[in-house]
């Protein structure tokens, strides 16, 4: 890893870079050596075809031209770090092309901490009692605001992929969920579906999406509850998904993206929905299996 960013930061903060990005839609070419280094470090990227890798590279170029990275607590953002985050954030959209980046247009900032951070939380229960507590966060996506990531978790994506986990994709899935909702609407696991989704009307597609996800979510919650209370086998998907439908959607997106083969086995009802949403070739050809 370079001790300081060279290529990306020099471009992003140069007058030429700002001008080309703003007026001409320009984006910095990713150096071959840097690209190969980042791809080799993430085995789940090596499963992509040459065409998919080329699309991912193009997405990353434009993503990096549009986003601003900030290192917190003294962390220096290097080219490798910025590109690693970009590859994971853009990975779900390799079959969309640049249109997929529209889902990230409502924010610019990405704040990266060295490790988890402790946040002060406050909630009011139904009786009006205020409860304050501390929560360790590896990442957070704010409605209309920046994405926060802990680099220690991002750097562990290689090992986490086998378990269907990826912090970057998780937080950016929340951004997808929030994208076309007002600030008064909470993320709920139902993003705006593309027009003609699965050859249905908007109302039919929305009902089908919500009923399928709700049914699967309730079943997953029961599995997690049985594991925690009675020692039953723990489900493969991250148990944090049992928190609420929005978290279930986020953990499902990360699992589908980095380990689609296992996801297909564990969640056959959700597979065609995510395949259709992210335009996976299996859905286009009508083949649901991985």
CSV table of C-alpha atoms in Angstrom, one decimal:
chain,number,residue,atom,x,y,z
A,1,UNK,CA,0.0,0.0,0.0
A,2,UNK,CA,1.4,3.4,-0.9
A,3,UNK,CA,2.1,5.6,2.1
A,4,UNK,CA,0.2,8.5,0.5
A,5,UNK,CA,-2.3,8.7,-2.3
A,6,UNK,CA,-0.8,9.8,-5.7
A,7,UNK,CA,-2.9,9.1,-8.7
A,8,UNK,CA,-6.5,9.6,-7.3
A,9,UNK,CA,-5.9,12.5,-4.9
A,10,UNK,CA,-3.7,14.4,-7.4
A,11,UNK,CA,-6.5,14.1,-10.0
A,12,UNK,CA,-9.4,14.8,-7.7
A,13,UNK,CA,-7.9,18.0,-6.2
A,14,UNK,CA,-6.4,19.4,-9.4
A,15,UNK,CA,-8.0,22.2,-11.4
A,16,UNK,CA,-8.0,20.0,-14.5
A,17,UNK,CA,-9.6,17.1,-12.7
A,18,UNK,CA,-12.4,19.2,-11.3
A,19,UNK,CA,-13.0,20.9,-14.6
A,20,UNK,CA,-13.1,17.8,-16.7
A,21,UNK,CA,-15.3,16.0,-14.1
A,22,UNK,CA,-17.8,18.8,-13.8
A,23,UNK,CA,-18.1,20.0,-17.4
A,24,UNK,CA,-16.9,17.1,-19.7
A,25,UNK,CA,-17.8,14.1,-17.7
A,26,UNK,CA,-14.2,13.1,-17.6
A,27,UNK,CA,-12.8,10.5,-15.1
A,28,UNK,CA,-9.2,9.5,-14.3
A,29,UNK,CA,-7.8,6.5,-16.0
A,30,UNK,CA,-6.9,3.9,-13.3
A,31,UNK,CA,-3.3,2.8,-13.6
A,32,UNK,CA,-2.9,-0.8,-14.7
A,33,UNK,CA,-0.7,-1.7,-11.8
A,34,UNK,CA,-3.0,-0.3,-9.2
A,35,UNK,CA,-6.0,-1.9,-10.8
A,36,UNK,CA,-4.4,-5.4,-10.9
A,37,UNK,CA,-3.2,-5.0,-7.3
A,38,UNK,CA,-6.7,-4.2,-6.0
A,39,UNK,CA,-8.4,-7.0,-8.0
A,40,UNK,CA,-5.9,-9.6,-6.9
A,41,UNK,CA,-6.5,-8.7,-3.3
A,42,UNK,CA,-10.2,-9.5,-3.6
A,43,UNK,CA,-10.8,-13.0,-4.9
A,44,UNK,CA,-14.6,-12.4,-5.4
A,45,UNK,CA,-13.6,-9.9,-8.1
A,46,UNK,CA,-11.6,-12.5,-9.9
A,47,UNK,CA,-14.8,-14.5,-10.7
A,48,UNK,CA,-15.8,-11.7,-13.0
A,49,UNK,CA,-15.5,-12.1,-16.8
A,50,UNK,CA,-13.1,-9.8,-18.7
A,51,UNK,CA,-16.2,-7.9,-19.9
A,52,UNK,CA,-17.5,-7.5,-16.3
A,53,UNK,CA,-14.1,-6.4,-15.1
A,54,UNK,CA,-13.8,-3.8,-17.8
A,55,UNK,CA,-17.3,-2.5,-16.8
A,56,UNK,CA,-16.3,-2.4,-13.1
A,57,UNK,CA,-13.2,-0.5,-13.9
A,58,UNK,CA,-15.2,2.1,-15.9
A,59,UNK,CA,-17.7,2.4,-13.0
A,60,UNK,CA,-14.8,2.9,-10.5
A,61,UNK,CA,-13.3,5.6,-12.6
A,62,UNK,CA,-16.5,7.6,-12.6
A,63,UNK,CA,-17.3,6.8,-9.0
A,64,UNK,CA,-13.9,8.2,-7.9
A,65,UNK,CA,-14.3,11.3,-9.9
A,66,UNK,CA,-17.6,12.0,-8.2
A,67,UNK,CA,-16.9,11.1,-4.6
A,68,UNK,CA,-14.8,12.8,-1.9
A,69,UNK,CA,-12.9,10.6,0.6
A,70,UNK,CA,-12.0,11.9,4.1
A,71,UNK,CA,-9.8,10.0,6.5
A,72,UNK,CA,-10.8,10.4,10.1
A,73,UNK,CA,-8.7,10.1,13.3
A,74,UNK,CA,-5.5,10.8,11.3
A,75,UNK,CA,-6.1,8.1,8.7
A,76,UNK,CA,-4.5,8.8,5.3
A,77,UNK,CA,-6.5,7.7,2.4
A,78,UNK,CA,-4.3,6.0,-0.2
A,79,UNK,CA,-5.1,5.2,-3.9
A,80,UNK,CA,-5.4,1.6,-2.9
A,81,UNK,CA,-7.9,2.3,-0.2
A,82,UNK,CA,-10.0,4.6,-2.4
A,83,UNK,CA,-10.0,2.1,-5.2
A,84,UNK,CA,-10.8,-0.9,-3.0
A,85,UNK,CA,-13.9,0.9,-1.6
A,86,UNK,CA,-14.9,1.9,-5.2
A,87,UNK,CA,-14.7,-1.6,-6.5
A,88,UNK,CA,-16.9,-2.9,-3.7
A,89,UNK,CA,-19.4,-0.1,-4.0
A,90,UNK,CA,-19.7,-0.4,-7.8
A,91,UNK,CA,-19.7,-4.2,-7.9
A,92,UNK,CA,-23.5,-4.7,-7.7
A,93,UNK,CA,-23.9,-2.5,-10.8
A,94,UNK,CA,-21.5,-4.3,-13.3
A,95,UNK,CA,-24.6,-5.3,-15.4
A,96,UNK,CA,-26.1,-1.9,-15.3
A,97,UNK,CA,-23.2,0.1,-16.5
A,98,UNK,CA,-22.8,3.8,-15.6
A,99,UNK,CA,-26.6,4.1,-15.0
A,100,UNK,CA,-26.1,2.2,-11.8
A,101,UNK,CA,-24.2,5.1,-10.3
A,102,UNK,CA,-27.4,7.2,-10.4
A,103,UNK,CA,-28.3,5.4,-7.2
A,104,UNK,CA,-25.4,7.1,-5.5
A,105,UNK,CA,-26.0,10.6,-6.8
A,106,UNK,CA,-27.5,12.0,-3.6
A,107,UNK,CA,-24.3,12.2,-1.7
A,108,UNK,CA,-20.6,12.9,-2.2
A,109,UNK,CA,-18.7,12.2,1.0
A,110,UNK,CA,-17.2,8.9,2.2
A,111,UNK,CA,-15.6,9.1,5.7
A,112,UNK,CA,-13.2,6.3,6.5
A,113,UNK,CA,-12.1,5.6,10.1
A,114,UNK,CA,-9.2,3.3,11.0
A,115,UNK,CA,-11.5,1.0,13.1
A,116,UNK,CA,-15.0,0.9,14.6
A,117,UNK,CA,-16.2,4.1,16.3
A,118,UNK,CA,-18.5,4.4,19.3
A,119,UNK,CA,-21.7,6.4,18.8
A,120,UNK,CA,-24.0,7.8,21.4
A,121,UNK,CA,-27.6,6.7,20.8
A,122,UNK,CA,-30.9,8.0,22.2
A,123,UNK,CA,-34.3,6.4,21.7
A,124,UNK,CA,-37.7,7.2,23.3
A,125,UNK,CA,-39.9,4.2,24.1
A,126,UNK,CA,-43.7,4.1,23.9
A,127,UNK,CA,-44.0,5.3,27.4
A,128,UNK,CA,-42.0,8.4,26.7
A,129,UNK,CA,-38.9,7.2,28.6
A,130,UNK,CA,-35.6,8.3,27.0
A,131,UNK,CA,-32.9,5.5,26.8
A,132,UNK,CA,-29.3,6.4,26.1
A,133,UNK,CA,-26.7,3.9,25.1
A,134,UNK,CA,-23.4,3.5,23.2
A,135,UNK,CA,-23.0,1.5,20.0
A,136,UNK,CA,-19.9,0.4,18.2
A,137,UNK,CA,-20.2,1.1,14.5
A,138,UNK,CA,-18.3,-0.4,11.6
A,139,UNK,CA,-20.3,1.6,9.1
A,140,UNK,CA,-23.2,3.9,8.7
A,141,UNK,CA,-25.2,5.4,5.8
A,142,UNK,CA,-27.0,8.7,6.4
A,143,UNK,CA,-30.0,9.7,4.4
A,144,UNK,CA,-28.8,12.4,2.0
A,145,UNK,CA,-25.4,12.4,3.8
A,146,UNK,CA,-22.1,10.7,3.7
A,147,UNK,CA,-21.2,7.0,4.2
A,148,UNK,CA,-19.0,6.1,7.1
A,149,UNK,CA,-16.8,3.0,6.9
A,150,UNK,CA,-14.2,1.4,9.2
A,151,UNK,CA,-11.1,0.5,7.2
A,152,UNK,CA,-10.3,-2.5,9.4
A,153,UNK,CA,-13.6,-4.1,8.2
A,154,UNK,CA,-13.2,-3.0,4.6
A,155,UNK,CA,-9.7,-4.5,4.5
A,156,UNK,CA,-11.2,-7.8,5.8
A,157,UNK,CA,-13.5,-8.2,2.8
A,158,UNK,CA,-11.4,-11.1,1.4
A,159,UNK,CA,-12.1,-13.3,4.4
A,160,UNK,CA,-15.7,-12.1,5.0
A,161,UNK,CA,-16.8,-13.0,1.4
A,162,UNK,CA,-17.1,-16.7,2.2
A,163,UNK,CA,-19.6,-15.8,4.9
A,164,UNK,CA,-21.5,-13.5,2.6
A,165,UNK,CA,-20.4,-10.3,4.3
A,166,UNK,CA,-19.1,-7.1,2.9
A,167,UNK,CA,-19.3,-3.8,4.9
A,168,UNK,CA,-19.1,-1.5,1.9
A,169,UNK,CA,-21.9,-3.2,-0.1
A,170,UNK,CA,-24.0,-3.3,3.1
A,171,UNK,CA,-23.8,0.4,3.6
A,172,UNK,CA,-24.3,1.2,0.0
A,173,UNK,CA,-27.3,-1.1,-0.1
A,174,UNK,CA,-28.8,1.2,2.5
A,175,UNK,CA,-28.1,4.1,0.2
A,176,UNK,CA,-29.9,2.2,-2.6
A,177,UNK,CA,-32.9,1.7,-0.2
A,178,UNK,CA,-32.9,5.4,0.7
A,179,UNK,CA,-32.3,6.8,-2.7
A,180,UNK,CA,-35.8,7.8,-3.8
A,181,UNK,CA,-37.3,8.2,-0.4
A,182,UNK,CA,-37.9,11.5,1.3
A,183,UNK,CA,-36.1,12.4,4.5
A,184,UNK,CA,-39.3,11.6,6.4
A,185,UNK,CA,-39.4,8.0,5.0
A,186,UNK,CA,-37.3,5.4,6.7
A,187,UNK,CA,-35.4,2.7,4.8
A,188,UNK,CA,-37.6,-0.3,4.7
A,189,UNK,CA,-36.0,-2.9,2.4
A,190,UNK,CA,-38.0,-1.8,-0.7
A,191,UNK,CA,-36.1,0.4,-3.0
A,192,UNK,CA,-37.7,2.0,-6.0
A,193,UNK,CA,-38.0,-0.8,-8.5
A,194,UNK,CA,-37.0,-0.3,-12.2
A,195,UNK,CA,-39.9,0.3,-14.6
A,196,UNK,CA,-41.3,-3.0,-15.9
A,197,UNK,CA,-39.6,-4.9,-13.1
A,198,UNK,CA,-40.0,-8.6,-13.9
A,199,UNK,CA,-42.6,-7.7,-16.6
A,200,UNK,CA,-45.1,-6.4,-14.0
A,201,UNK,CA,-46.9,-3.1,-13.4
A,202,UNK,CA,-45.4,-0.9,-10.8
A,203,UNK,CA,-48.1,-1.8,-8.2
A,204,UNK,CA,-47.8,-5.5,-8.9
A,205,UNK,CA,-44.0,-5.5,-8.7
A,206,UNK,CA,-44.1,-3.6,-5.5
A,207,UNK,CA,-46.6,-6.0,-3.9
A,208,UNK,CA,-44.7,-9.0,-5.1
A,209,UNK,CA,-41.4,-7.6,-3.8
A,210,UNK,CA,-42.8,-6.7,-0.4
A,211,UNK,CA,-44.6,-9.9,0.2
A,212,UNK,CA,-41.6,-12.1,-0.8
A,213,UNK,CA,-39.1,-10.2,1.3
A,214,UNK,CA,-41.4,-10.0,4.3
A,215,UNK,CA,-42.1,-13.7,4.2
A,216,UNK,CA,-38.4,-14.5,3.9
A,217,UNK,CA,-37.5,-12.0,6.6
A,218,UNK,CA,-40.0,-13.5,9.1
A,219,UNK,CA,-38.6,-16.9,8.4
A,220,UNK,CA,-35.1,-15.7,8.9
A,221,UNK,CA,-36.0,-14.0,12.2
A,222,UNK,CA,-37.4,-17.3,13.4
A,223,UNK,CA,-34.1,-19.1,12.5
A,224,UNK,CA,-32.1,-16.5,14.3
A,225,UNK,CA,-34.3,-16.7,17.4
A,226,UNK,CA,-34.2,-20.5,17.5
A,227,UNK,CA,-30.4,-20.4,17.3
A,228,UNK,CA,-30.0,-17.8,20.0
A,229,UNK,CA,-32.6,-19.2,22.4
A,230,UNK,CA,-32.4,-22.9,21.9
A,231,UNK,CA,-29.0,-23.6,20.2
A,232,UNK,CA,-30.4,-24.5,16.8
A,233,UNK,CA,-28.0,-24.2,13.8
A,234,UNK,CA,-27.3,-20.6,13.0
A,235,UNK,CA,-28.4,-19.4,9.6
A,236,UNK,CA,-25.6,-18.6,7.1
A,237,UNK,CA,-26.7,-15.0,6.6
A,238,UNK,CA,-25.4,-12.4,9.1
A,239,UNK,CA,-27.8,-12.5,12.0
A,240,UNK,CA,-27.8,-8.7,12.1
A,241,UNK,CA,-30.3,-9.0,9.2
A,242,UNK,CA,-32.9,-10.0,11.8
A,243,UNK,CA,-32.9,-6.4,13.2
A,244,UNK,CA,-35.5,-5.0,10.8
A,245,UNK,CA,-36.4,-5.3,7.1
A,246,UNK,CA,-33.9,-2.6,6.0
A,247,UNK,CA,-31.0,-4.5,7.6
A,248,UNK,CA,-32.2,-7.7,6.1
A,249,UNK,CA,-32.2,-6.1,2.7
A,250,UNK,CA,-28.7,-4.8,3.2
A,251,UNK,CA,-27.2,-8.1,4.4
A,252,UNK,CA,-29.0,-9.9,1.6
A,253,UNK,CA,-27.5,-7.5,-1.0
A,254,UNK,CA,-23.9,-8.0,0.4
A,255,UNK,CA,-24.3,-11.8,0.4
A,256,UNK,CA,-25.8,-11.9,-3.1
A,257,UNK,CA,-23.0,-9.8,-4.4
A,258,UNK,CA,-20.0,-11.5,-3.0
A,259,UNK,CA,-21.3,-15.1,-2.7
A,260,UNK,CA,-24.2,-15.5,-5.1
A,261,UNK,CA,-23.8,-19.3,-5.3
A,262,UNK,CA,-24.4,-19.8,-1.6
A,263,UNK,CA,-27.1,-17.2,-1.5
A,264,UNK,CA,-28.9,-19.1,-4.3
A,265,UNK,CA,-29.0,-22.1,-2.0
A,266,UNK,CA,-30.1,-20.3,1.1
A,267,UNK,CA,-32.6,-17.9,-0.4
A,268,UNK,CA,-34.0,-19.3,-3.6
A,269,UNK,CA,-37.1,-17.0,-3.4
A,270,UNK,CA,-35.0,-13.8,-3.1
A,271,UNK,CA,-32.5,-14.8,-5.8
A,272,UNK,CA,-34.6,-13.9,-8.9
A,273,UNK,CA,-35.6,-10.6,-7.3
A,274,UNK,CA,-32.0,-9.5,-6.7
A,275,UNK,CA,-31.0,-10.9,-10.1
A,276,UNK,CA,-33.7,-8.8,-11.7
A,277,UNK,CA,-33.0,-5.7,-9.7
A,278,UNK,CA,-29.3,-5.7,-10.5
A,279,UNK,CA,-29.8,-7.1,-14.0
A,280,UNK,CA,-27.8,-10.2,-13.6
A,281,UNK,CA,-27.5,-12.2,-16.9
A,282,UNK,CA,-29.1,-15.3,-15.2
A,283,UNK,CA,-32.3,-13.3,-14.9
A,284,UNK,CA,-32.2,-11.9,-18.4
A,285,UNK,CA,-31.8,-15.4,-19.8
A,286,UNK,CA,-34.5,-16.8,-17.5
A,287,UNK,CA,-32.1,-19.0,-15.6
A,288,UNK,CA,-32.4,-18.7,-11.8
A,289,UNK,CA,-29.7,-21.0,-10.7
A,290,UNK,CA,-26.1,-19.7,-10.3
